[in-house]
mmCIF file of C-alpha atoms and ligand atoms in Angstrom:
data_model
loop_
_atom_site.group_PDB
_atom_site.id
_atom_site.type_symbol
_atom_site.label_atom_id
_atom_site.label_comp_id
_atom_site.label_asym_id
_atom_site.label_seq_id
_atom_site.Cartn_x
_atom_site.Cartn_y
_atom_site.Cartn_z
ATOM 1 C CA MET B 108 -24.327 141.910 -87.109
ATOM 2 C CA ASP B 109 -22.163 144.761 -85.902
ATOM 3 C CA PHE B 110 -20.222 146.598 -88.551
ATOM 4 C CA ARG B 111 -18.110 148.861 -86.442
ATOM 5 C CA PHE B 112 -14.533 148.682 -87.489
ATOM 6 C CA ASN B 113 -11.613 150.880 -86.857
ATOM 7 C CA PHE B 114 -8.734 151.271 -89.156
ATOM 8 C CA ALA B 115 -5.101 151.258 -88.024
ATOM 9 C CA VAL B 116 -2.413 152.876 -90.101
ATOM 10 C CA ASP B 117 1.344 152.954 -90.414
ATOM 11 C CA GLU B 118 2.784 155.387 -87.851
ATOM 12 C CA ASN B 119 5.383 156.517 -90.354
ATOM 13 C CA GLU B 120 2.661 158.246 -92.238
ATOM 14 C CA ASN B 121 2.007 160.536 -89.369
ATOM 15 C CA SER B 122 -0.212 163.257 -90.775
ATOM 16 C CA GLU B 123 -3.703 163.694 -89.344
ATOM 17 C CA ALA B 124 -5.199 163.134 -92.768
ATOM 18 C CA ASP B 125 -3.527 159.777 -92.988
ATOM 19 C CA THR B 126 -4.891 158.519 -89.722
ATOM 20 C CA HIS B 127 -7.844 156.727 -91.118
ATOM 21 C CA PHE B 128 -10.850 155.626 -89.179
ATOM 22 C CA LEU B 129 -13.417 153.604 -90.989
ATOM 23 C CA LEU B 130 -17.069 154.104 -90.166
ATOM 24 C CA LEU B 131 -19.357 151.373 -91.358
ATOM 25 C CA GLY B 132 -23.051 150.875 -90.805
ATOM 26 C CA SER B 133 -24.506 153.662 -88.691
ATOM 27 C CA ALA B 134 -21.975 153.258 -85.894
ATOM 28 C CA LYS B 135 -20.181 156.234 -84.429
ATOM 29 C CA HIS B 136 -16.707 155.963 -83.021
ATOM 30 C CA SER B 137 -15.101 157.532 -80.009
ATOM 31 C CA GLN B 138 -11.897 159.534 -79.970
ATOM 32 C CA GLU B 139 -10.659 156.786 -77.625
ATOM 33 C CA SER B 140 -11.002 154.058 -80.260
ATOM 34 C CA MET B 141 -9.369 156.351 -82.812
ATOM 35 C CA GLU B 142 -6.380 156.734 -80.577
ATOM 36 C CA LYS B 143 -6.331 152.983 -80.170
ATOM 37 C CA GLY B 144 -6.256 152.612 -83.921
ATOM 38 C CA ARG B 145 -3.306 155.011 -84.015
ATOM 39 C CA LYS B 146 -1.397 153.105 -81.330
ATOM 40 C CA THR B 147 -1.794 149.876 -83.219
ATOM 41 C CA ALA B 148 -0.211 151.342 -86.269
ATOM 42 C CA ASP B 149 2.956 149.385 -85.669
ATOM 43 C CA ALA B 150 1.132 146.278 -86.639
ATOM 44 C CA GLY B 151 2.012 147.280 -90.209
ATOM 45 C CA ALA B 152 5.756 147.314 -89.560
ATOM 46 C CA ASP B 153 6.535 143.660 -89.913
ATOM 47 C CA CYS B 154 4.284 142.818 -92.798
ATOM 48 C CA SER B 155 5.561 140.163 -95.131
ATOM 49 C CA LEU B 156 5.467 142.342 -98.180
ATOM 50 C CA ARG B 157 7.589 142.603 -101.224
ATOM 51 C CA PRO B 158 9.200 145.922 -102.053
ATOM 52 C CA GLY B 159 7.433 148.093 -104.629
ATOM 53 C CA VAL B 160 9.112 149.038 -107.863
ATOM 54 C CA GLY B 161 12.394 150.815 -107.212
ATOM 55 C CA GLN B 162 12.517 149.985 -103.514
ATOM 56 C CA HIS B 163 15.233 148.034 -101.853
ATOM 57 C CA GLN B 164 14.451 145.026 -99.706
ATOM 58 C CA GLU B 165 15.768 146.612 -96.498
ATOM 59 C CA GLU B 166 13.656 149.718 -96.797
ATOM 60 C CA ALA B 167 10.504 148.057 -98.107
ATOM 61 C CA PRO B 168 7.883 147.199 -95.632
ATOM 62 C CA ARG B 169 6.465 150.276 -93.919
ATOM 63 C CA THR B 170 4.841 152.194 -96.656
ATOM 64 C CA LYS B 171 1.673 151.893 -98.648
ATOM 65 C CA HIS B 172 3.858 151.230 -101.707
ATOM 66 C CA CYS B 173 4.491 147.705 -100.487
ATOM 67 C CA VAL B 174 3.240 145.085 -102.820
ATOM 68 C CA LYS B 175 2.110 141.754 -101.498
ATOM 69 C CA ALA B 176 3.166 138.967 -103.821
ATOM 70 C CA ALA B 177 0.518 136.816 -105.449
ATOM 71 C CA LYS B 178 0.104 133.140 -104.722
ATOM 72 C CA GLU B 179 -2.288 130.430 -105.800
ATOM 73 C CA HIS B 180 -3.710 128.305 -102.991
ATOM 74 C CA LEU B 181 -4.298 124.775 -104.232
ATOM 75 C CA ILE B 182 -7.288 122.936 -102.847
ATOM 76 C CA PRO B 183 -5.955 120.025 -100.740
ATOM 77 C CA GLU B 184 -7.107 116.491 -101.362
ATOM 78 C CA ASP B 185 -7.945 115.967 -97.732
ATOM 79 C CA LEU B 186 -10.958 118.223 -97.293
ATOM 80 C CA ASN B 187 -11.379 117.171 -93.676
ATOM 81 C CA LYS B 188 -8.234 119.075 -92.865
ATOM 82 C CA VAL B 189 -9.765 122.222 -94.371
ATOM 83 C CA LEU B 190 -12.720 121.972 -92.008
ATOM 84 C CA GLU B 191 -10.743 120.866 -88.985
ATOM 85 C CA ASN B 192 -11.419 123.170 -85.944
ATOM 86 C CA LYS B 193 -13.999 125.153 -87.891
ATOM 87 C CA VAL B 194 -17.396 125.962 -86.526
ATOM 88 C CA MET B 195 -19.828 126.547 -89.352
ATOM 89 C CA GLU B 196 -22.904 128.805 -89.337
ATOM 90 C CA THR B 197 -25.313 129.815 -92.003
ATOM 91 C CA ILE B 198 -26.309 133.188 -93.309
ATOM 92 C CA SER B 199 -28.546 133.801 -96.352
ATOM 93 C CA ASP B 200 -28.665 130.076 -96.890
ATOM 94 C CA LEU B 201 -24.867 129.803 -97.165
ATOM 95 C CA TYR B 202 -22.372 128.108 -94.862
ATOM 96 C CA HIS B 203 -19.539 130.206 -93.442
ATOM 97 C CA VAL B 204 -17.030 129.750 -90.694
ATOM 98 C CA ASN B 205 -17.567 131.353 -87.293
ATOM 99 C CA VAL B 206 -14.913 134.128 -87.272
ATOM 100 C CA SER B 207 -14.705 134.373 -83.477
ATOM 101 C CA VAL B 208 -13.651 130.745 -83.323
ATOM 102 C CA VAL B 209 -10.998 131.375 -86.052
ATOM 103 C CA GLU B 210 -9.778 134.310 -83.983
ATOM 104 C CA MET B 211 -9.416 132.032 -80.974
ATOM 105 C CA THR B 212 -7.886 129.084 -82.668
ATOM 106 C CA CYS B 213 -5.816 130.438 -85.585
ATOM 107 C CA SER B 214 -2.206 131.054 -84.692
ATOM 108 C CA GLY B 215 1.298 129.895 -85.642
ATOM 109 C CA ASP B 216 1.616 128.389 -89.087
ATOM 110 C CA ALA B 217 -2.094 128.762 -89.735
ATOM 111 C CA ASP B 218 -1.648 132.548 -89.445
ATOM 112 C CA SER B 219 1.787 132.989 -90.861
ATOM 113 C CA GLU B 220 0.917 136.595 -91.776
ATOM 114 C CA GLY B 221 -0.019 137.246 -88.137
ATOM 115 C CA ILE B 222 -3.132 139.126 -89.222
ATOM 116 C CA VAL B 223 -5.527 137.374 -86.831
ATOM 117 C CA SER B 224 -3.496 138.346 -83.787
ATOM 118 C CA LYS B 225 -2.785 141.850 -85.163
ATOM 119 C CA SER B 226 -6.389 142.496 -85.958
ATOM 120 C CA VAL B 227 -7.550 141.150 -82.551
ATOM 121 C CA SER B 228 -4.915 142.933 -80.483
ATOM 122 C CA SER B 229 -5.345 146.239 -82.306
ATOM 123 C CA HIS B 230 -9.135 145.934 -82.513
ATOM 124 C CA SER B 231 -8.676 146.859 -86.132
ATOM 125 C CA ASP B 232 -10.514 145.556 -89.122
ATOM 126 C CA LEU B 233 -8.179 147.208 -91.601
ATOM 127 C CA ILE B 234 -4.409 147.626 -91.345
ATOM 128 C CA PRO B 235 -3.436 149.024 -94.700
ATOM 129 C CA GLY B 236 -0.927 146.916 -96.545
ATOM 130 C CA VAL B 237 -1.084 144.278 -93.828
ATOM 131 C CA TYR B 238 -4.677 143.214 -93.309
ATOM 132 C CA GLU B 239 -7.393 144.442 -95.655
ATOM 133 C CA GLY B 240 -10.537 143.326 -93.840
ATOM 134 C CA GLY B 241 -11.215 139.843 -95.343
ATOM 135 C CA LEU B 242 -11.859 138.073 -92.024
ATOM 136 C CA LYS B 243 -15.291 139.696 -91.691
ATOM 137 C CA ILE B 244 -18.354 139.661 -93.913
ATOM 138 C CA TRP B 245 -19.089 143.248 -94.860
ATOM 139 C CA GLU B 246 -22.579 144.483 -95.352
ATOM 140 C CA CYS B 247 -22.430 145.367 -99.078
ATOM 141 C CA THR B 248 -21.912 141.664 -99.788
ATOM 142 C CA PHE B 249 -25.593 141.206 -98.801
ATOM 143 C CA ASP B 250 -26.610 144.174 -100.940
ATOM 144 C CA LEU B 251 -24.996 142.543 -103.932
ATOM 145 C CA MET B 252 -26.536 139.148 -103.174
ATOM 146 C CA ASN B 253 -29.980 140.789 -102.996
ATOM 147 C CA TYR B 254 -29.269 142.566 -106.240
ATOM 148 C CA PHE B 255 -28.443 139.252 -107.992
ATOM 149 C CA SER B 256 -31.934 137.972 -107.190
ATOM 150 C CA GLU B 257 -33.725 141.215 -108.041
ATOM 151 C CA ALA B 258 -31.920 141.736 -111.321
ATOM 152 C CA LYS B 259 -31.888 137.996 -112.113
ATOM 153 C CA ILE B 260 -28.167 137.998 -112.803
ATOM 154 C CA GLU B 261 -27.315 134.777 -114.647
ATOM 155 C CA PHE B 262 -24.153 132.894 -113.606
ATOM 156 C CA SER B 263 -24.851 129.761 -115.567
ATOM 157 C CA ASN B 264 -21.820 128.828 -117.733
ATOM 158 C CA LYS B 265 -20.086 132.071 -116.853
ATOM 159 C CA THR B 266 -16.511 132.552 -115.666
ATOM 160 C CA VAL B 267 -16.581 134.586 -112.485
ATOM 161 C CA LEU B 268 -14.059 136.323 -110.211
ATOM 162 C CA ASP B 269 -14.849 137.271 -106.638
ATOM 163 C CA LEU B 270 -12.293 140.091 -106.233
ATOM 164 C CA GLY B 271 -11.370 141.020 -102.649
ATOM 165 C CA CYS B 272 -13.516 138.017 -101.636
ATOM 166 C CA GLY B 273 -13.051 137.745 -97.891
ATOM 167 C CA ALA B 274 -15.569 135.023 -96.918
ATOM 168 C CA GLY B 275 -16.196 134.441 -100.650
ATOM 169 C CA LEU B 276 -19.995 134.413 -100.373
ATOM 170 C CA LEU B 277 -20.459 136.194 -103.692
ATOM 171 C CA GLY B 278 -18.363 133.626 -105.550
ATOM 172 C CA ILE B 279 -20.190 130.839 -103.709
ATOM 173 C CA VAL B 280 -23.541 132.203 -104.926
ATOM 174 C CA ALA B 281 -22.165 132.263 -108.495
ATOM 175 C CA LEU B 282 -20.989 128.667 -107.999
ATOM 176 C CA LYS B 283 -24.443 127.621 -106.853
ATOM 177 C CA GLY B 284 -25.822 129.463 -109.900
ATOM 178 C CA LYS B 285 -23.887 126.931 -112.050
ATOM 179 C CA ALA B 286 -21.020 129.185 -113.085
ATOM 180 C CA GLU B 287 -18.514 127.359 -115.274
ATOM 181 C CA LYS B 288 -15.632 128.503 -113.047
ATOM 182 C CA VAL B 289 -15.238 130.731 -110.077
ATOM 183 C CA HIS B 290 -11.957 132.276 -108.897
ATOM 184 C CA PHE B 291 -11.514 133.903 -105.498
ATOM 185 C CA GLN B 292 -8.933 136.530 -104.587
ATOM 186 C CA ASP B 293 -8.107 138.084 -101.205
ATOM 187 C CA TYR B 294 -5.147 140.246 -100.227
ATOM 188 C CA ASN B 295 -4.363 137.901 -97.285
ATOM 189 C CA SER B 296 -3.301 134.299 -97.568
ATOM 190 C CA THR B 297 -4.594 133.611 -94.035
ATOM 191 C CA VAL B 298 -8.079 134.776 -95.155
ATOM 192 C CA ILE B 299 -7.951 132.439 -98.159
ATOM 193 C CA GLU B 300 -6.819 129.456 -96.088
ATOM 194 C CA GLU B 301 -8.803 129.932 -92.915
ATOM 195 C CA ILE B 302 -11.994 131.604 -94.184
ATOM 196 C CA THR B 303 -12.579 131.460 -97.991
ATOM 197 C CA LEU B 304 -11.466 127.898 -98.609
ATOM 198 C CA PRO B 305 -13.398 126.330 -95.681
ATOM 199 C CA ASN B 306 -16.531 128.289 -96.819
ATOM 200 C CA VAL B 307 -16.188 127.083 -100.407
ATOM 201 C CA VAL B 308 -15.588 123.490 -99.272
ATOM 202 C CA ALA B 309 -18.510 123.510 -96.796
ATOM 203 C CA ASN B 310 -20.889 124.879 -99.394
ATOM 204 C CA CYS B 311 -19.711 122.473 -102.100
ATOM 205 C CA ILE B 312 -19.920 119.290 -100.059
ATOM 206 C CA ASN B 313 -23.316 120.274 -98.754
ATOM 207 C CA GLU B 314 -24.686 121.311 -102.105
ATOM 208 C CA GLY B 315 -28.220 119.938 -102.204
ATOM 209 C CA SER B 316 -28.731 119.900 -98.406
ATOM 210 C CA SER B 317 -32.237 120.938 -97.399
ATOM 211 C CA LYS B 318 -33.121 124.618 -97.073
ATOM 212 C CA GLU B 319 -34.637 123.887 -93.678
ATOM 213 C CA ASP B 320 -31.340 122.550 -92.328
ATOM 214 C CA ARG B 321 -29.534 125.604 -93.551
ATOM 215 C CA LYS B 322 -32.232 127.972 -92.262
ATOM 216 C CA ALA B 323 -32.052 126.333 -88.857
ATOM 217 C CA SER B 324 -28.293 127.126 -88.849
ATOM 218 C CA LYS B 325 -27.537 123.442 -88.519
ATOM 219 C CA PRO B 326 -23.869 122.684 -89.038
ATOM 220 C CA PRO B 327 -23.062 121.086 -92.407
ATOM 221 C CA ALA B 328 -24.497 117.602 -92.178
ATOM 222 C CA LYS B 329 -21.885 116.209 -94.486
ATOM 223 C CA ARG B 330 -18.207 115.967 -93.834
ATOM 224 C CA PRO B 331 -15.939 114.827 -96.659
ATOM 225 C CA LYS B 332 -15.389 111.100 -96.806
ATOM 226 C CA LYS B 333 -12.070 109.510 -97.670
ATOM 227 C CA GLY B 334 -11.862 108.367 -101.319
ATOM 228 C CA GLU B 335 -15.131 110.167 -102.214
ATOM 229 C CA GLY B 336 -13.290 112.546 -104.585
ATOM 230 C CA SER B 337 -13.774 116.280 -104.848
ATOM 231 C CA PRO B 338 -17.323 117.574 -105.061
ATOM 232 C CA GLU B 339 -18.067 118.818 -108.566
ATOM 233 C CA GLY B 340 -18.221 122.488 -107.574
ATOM 234 C CA LEU B 341 -14.751 122.461 -106.064
ATOM 235 C CA ASN B 342 -13.177 121.496 -109.380
ATOM 236 C CA LYS B 343 -14.408 124.781 -110.801
ATOM 237 C CA CYS B 344 -12.635 126.854 -108.189
ATOM 238 C CA ARG B 345 -9.201 128.484 -107.923
ATOM 239 C CA LEU B 346 -8.084 130.666 -105.002
ATOM 240 C CA PHE B 347 -5.427 133.402 -105.001
ATOM 241 C CA SER B 348 -3.937 135.766 -102.408
ATOM 242 C CA GLY B 349 -1.982 138.906 -102.987
ATOM 243 C CA GLU B 350 -2.175 142.523 -104.142
ATOM 244 C CA TRP B 351 -4.375 143.101 -107.162
ATOM 245 C CA SER B 352 -1.710 143.981 -109.756
ATOM 246 C CA GLU B 353 0.374 141.015 -108.678
ATOM 247 C CA VAL B 354 -2.559 138.571 -108.860
ATOM 248 C CA SER B 355 -3.472 139.937 -112.311
ATOM 249 C CA GLN B 356 0.105 139.427 -113.505
ATOM 250 C CA LEU B 357 0.114 135.884 -112.078
ATOM 251 C CA LEU B 358 -3.055 135.025 -113.934
ATOM 252 C CA LEU B 359 -2.066 136.569 -117.234
ATOM 253 C CA SER B 360 1.490 135.292 -117.346
ATOM 254 C CA GLY B 361 1.129 132.063 -115.344
ATOM 255 C CA ASN B 362 1.586 128.658 -116.918
ATOM 256 C CA LYS B 363 -2.073 127.645 -116.613
ATOM 257 C CA PRO B 364 -4.460 128.666 -119.445
ATOM 258 C CA PHE B 365 -6.408 131.758 -118.518
ATOM 259 C CA SER B 366 -9.565 133.118 -120.091
ATOM 260 C CA LYS B 367 -10.874 136.503 -119.030
ATOM 261 C CA TYR B 368 -13.892 136.723 -116.741
ATOM 262 C CA ASP B 369 -17.483 137.204 -117.843
ATOM 263 C CA ILE B 370 -18.401 138.595 -114.436
ATOM 264 C CA ILE B 371 -16.266 140.231 -111.772
ATOM 265 C CA LEU B 372 -17.924 140.693 -108.378
ATOM 266 C CA THR B 373 -16.372 143.031 -105.821
ATOM 267 C CA SER B 374 -17.787 144.260 -102.560
ATOM 268 C CA GLU B 375 -16.415 146.978 -100.224
ATOM 269 C CA THR B 376 -13.103 147.275 -102.049
ATOM 270 C CA ILE B 377 -13.046 151.051 -102.799
ATOM 271 C CA TYR B 378 -12.558 152.399 -99.289
ATOM 272 C CA ASN B 379 -8.971 153.387 -99.925
ATOM 273 C CA PRO B 380 -8.257 155.749 -102.821
ATOM 274 C CA ASP B 381 -4.608 154.700 -102.769
ATOM 275 C CA TYR B 382 -5.679 151.390 -104.311
ATOM 276 C CA TYR B 383 -7.953 152.751 -107.041
ATOM 277 C CA SER B 384 -5.424 152.702 -109.822
ATOM 278 C CA ALA B 385 -4.430 149.102 -109.195
ATOM 279 C CA LEU B 386 -8.099 148.060 -108.850
ATOM 280 C CA HIS B 387 -9.152 149.825 -112.035
ATOM 281 C CA ASP B 388 -6.242 148.327 -114.074
ATOM 282 C CA THR B 389 -6.882 144.857 -112.667
ATOM 283 C CA LEU B 390 -10.529 145.020 -113.734
ATOM 284 C CA ALA B 391 -9.459 146.287 -117.175
ATOM 285 C CA GLN B 392 -6.895 143.481 -117.552
ATOM 286 C CA LEU B 393 -9.083 140.595 -116.343
ATOM 287 C CA LEU B 394 -12.578 141.387 -117.640
ATOM 288 C CA ASP B 395 -13.723 139.868 -120.909
ATOM 289 C CA LYS B 396 -14.414 142.457 -123.622
ATOM 290 C CA ASN B 397 -18.180 141.942 -123.188
ATOM 291 C CA GLY B 398 -17.995 141.194 -119.442
ATOM 292 C CA ARG B 399 -19.639 143.020 -116.523
ATOM 293 C CA VAL B 400 -18.284 144.165 -113.146
ATOM 294 C CA TYR B 401 -20.732 144.389 -110.231
ATOM 295 C CA LEU B 402 -19.292 146.560 -107.499
ATOM 296 C CA ALA B 403 -21.023 147.094 -104.139
ATOM 297 C CA SER B 404 -19.897 149.934 -101.943
ATOM 298 C CA LYS B 405 -20.761 152.522 -99.328
ATOM 299 C CA VAL B 406 -21.358 155.860 -101.084
ATOM 300 C CA HIS B 407 -18.724 157.333 -98.809
ATOM 301 C CA TYR B 408 -16.227 155.830 -96.386
ATOM 302 C CA PHE B 409 -16.059 158.466 -93.663
ATOM 303 C CA GLY B 410 -12.589 159.161 -92.370
ATOM 304 C CA VAL B 411 -10.931 157.030 -95.036
ATOM 305 C CA GLY B 412 -11.802 159.245 -97.982
ATOM 306 C CA GLY B 413 -12.879 156.618 -100.516
ATOM 307 C CA GLY B 414 -16.314 156.256 -101.989
ATOM 308 C CA ILE B 415 -18.306 155.764 -105.104
ATOM 309 C CA TYR B 416 -18.035 159.356 -106.486
ATOM 310 C CA LEU B 417 -14.253 159.297 -106.212
ATOM 311 C CA PHE B 418 -14.045 155.944 -107.964
ATOM 312 C CA GLU B 419 -16.502 157.115 -110.662
ATOM 313 C CA LYS B 420 -14.186 160.101 -111.231
ATOM 314 C CA LEU B 421 -11.250 157.796 -111.827
ATOM 315 C CA ILE B 422 -13.335 155.675 -114.200
ATOM 316 C CA GLU B 423 -14.201 158.822 -116.226
ATOM 317 C CA GLU B 424 -10.577 159.989 -116.259
ATOM 318 C CA ARG B 425 -9.288 156.643 -117.477
ATOM 319 C CA ASN B 426 -11.979 156.450 -120.169
ATOM 320 C CA VAL B 427 -11.883 152.654 -120.397
ATOM 321 C CA PHE B 428 -15.183 151.686 -118.736
ATOM 322 C CA LYS B 429 -18.715 152.996 -118.772
ATOM 323 C CA SER B 430 -20.453 152.760 -115.412
ATOM 324 C CA ARG B 431 -23.911 153.226 -113.980
ATOM 325 C CA ILE B 432 -25.434 152.968 -110.501
ATOM 326 C CA VAL B 433 -28.014 150.217 -110.723
ATOM 327 C CA LYS B 434 -29.226 150.327 -107.162
ATOM 328 C CA THR B 435 -29.051 152.660 -104.180
ATOM 329 C CA ILE B 436 -29.675 151.442 -100.607
ATOM 330 C CA ASP B 437 -30.757 154.153 -98.264
ATOM 331 C CA GLU B 438 -30.601 152.550 -94.842
ATOM 332 C CA GLY B 439 -28.067 153.950 -92.415
ATOM 333 C CA LEU B 440 -25.043 154.899 -94.444
ATOM 334 C CA GLN B 441 -26.015 155.128 -98.114
ATOM 335 C CA ARG B 442 -24.771 152.239 -100.222
ATOM 336 C CA CYS B 443 -24.988 151.379 -103.873
ATOM 337 C CA ILE B 444 -24.342 148.827 -106.583
ATOM 338 C CA MET B 445 -22.424 149.929 -109.692
ATOM 339 C CA GLU B 446 -22.319 148.052 -112.998
ATOM 340 C CA MET B 447 -19.243 148.531 -115.167
ATOM 341 C CA ALA B 448 -18.549 147.448 -118.763
ATOM 342 C CA PHE B 449 -15.917 148.353 -121.375
ATOM 343 C CA LYS B 450 -16.936 151.464 -123.330
ATOM 344 C CA ASP B 451 -16.854 149.557 -126.604
ATOM 345 C CA SER B 452 -18.645 146.461 -125.286
ATOM 346 C CA SER B 453 -21.896 145.131 -126.656
HETATM 347 C C1 SAM Y 618 -13.373 145.241 -96.589
HETATM 348 S S1 SAM Y 618 -12.899 143.752 -97.268
HETATM 349 C C2 SAM Y 618 -14.353 143.148 -98.073
HETATM 350 C C3 SAM Y 618 -14.412 141.680 -98.079
HETATM 351 C C4 SAM Y 618 -15.640 141.136 -98.799
HETATM 352 N N1 SAM Y 618 -15.676 141.489 -100.203
HETATM 353 C C5 SAM Y 618 -16.916 141.506 -98.157
HETATM 354 O O1 SAM Y 618 -17.690 142.328 -98.706
HETATM 355 O O2 SAM Y 618 -17.222 141.004 -97.043
HETATM 356 C C6 SAM Y 618 -11.948 144.344 -98.597
HETATM 357 C C7 SAM Y 618 -11.285 143.221 -99.433
HETATM 358 O O3 SAM Y 618 -10.602 143.788 -100.516
HETATM 359 C C8 SAM Y 618 -9.350 143.157 -100.647
HETATM 360 N N2 SAM Y 618 -8.368 144.203 -100.958
HETATM 361 C C9 SAM Y 618 -8.352 145.464 -100.537
HETATM 362 N N3 SAM Y 618 -7.302 146.162 -100.993
HETATM 363 C C10 SAM Y 618 -6.625 145.305 -101.769
HETATM 364 C C11 SAM Y 618 -5.424 145.410 -102.578
HETATM 365 N N4 SAM Y 618 -4.754 146.537 -102.665
HETATM 366 N N5 SAM Y 618 -5.010 144.279 -103.223
HETATM 367 C C12 SAM Y 618 -5.684 143.118 -103.131
HETATM 368 N N6 SAM Y 618 -6.816 142.968 -102.399
HETATM 369 C C13 SAM Y 618 -7.273 144.047 -101.749
HETATM 370 C C14 SAM Y 618 -8.998 142.479 -99.357
HETATM 371 O O4 SAM Y 618 -8.582 141.244 -99.684
HETATM 372 C C15 SAM Y 618 -10.276 142.455 -98.596
HETATM 373 O O5 SAM Y 618 -10.811 141.184 -98.406
#
């Protein structure tokens, strides 16, 4: 799998330092692609964002202070619709939609945010405030999945949040590990509808299918049948889109009962230091007092400025969490897994 992504930014923020270019894996990027990233910056101009605090509606959407409203995505009764036009593949024994097919078929209402077309036309895997990368499966997801097995992380009867879920594979692993409930959050509603939800549905309806079938990348044998009812796993799931602070507020002040999470999983979500404060506060608001966060990340995101040391610094400054690096992966760009818990937790 190729993990070369470039990173388009808002042209209004025109300083060199703000022209981000994200280097993932061991790939190197040419000046030409960087220029391309710069030219596509306008993709951020018509984002459907809500103004940040103190901003007026007219002047809202071009800055990183835009706040994308939170929304819960209900799981439809007709699961066939969810899988319509989807080509499924398998990776690490899990079903997931083929993203190239989504890129070719997803338009109009299905991509009301326009992120599929913007990401394809700008060759960008991140457009800050517009598209935050959830269409792809990023490599630290696999690091965290490996860590679950090595460290024998128990999901049984736990409440779990896959924060910045993209494909949602981490949450799906928790679901298969008999978690009591699993919530998925992504910045983009298109990602939730076109990627996360189909992946969750495909894995739930094929729960129990043979390992051989999945290893052979056979498409899911089962399609949902009318009147069959929701597979058990699906009833444990809720899906949300929106910016972290907004989703946190929706959960905490919504009309459905909410209990804090025993485990929060988050992979490749600390590339942009502008989001650190919101991420930290969201973790602090949503984690149970004795809960654990497992965060997987590159040690440094070249060109973007984010990385594990910078996030650790913020954690120390805020003095809410204790953190430790539980695994370092030294292939290509260095990556790591961090465990976080409240300072006064047991
Ligand atoms: C690079 S993608 C990683 C996706 C997935 N976790 C993976 O490893 O494949 C970063 C994810 O973080 C989420 N994200 C980034 N910034 C966010 C923000 N400010 N508010 C809400 N979600 C955000 C996006 O939804 C996006 O899916």
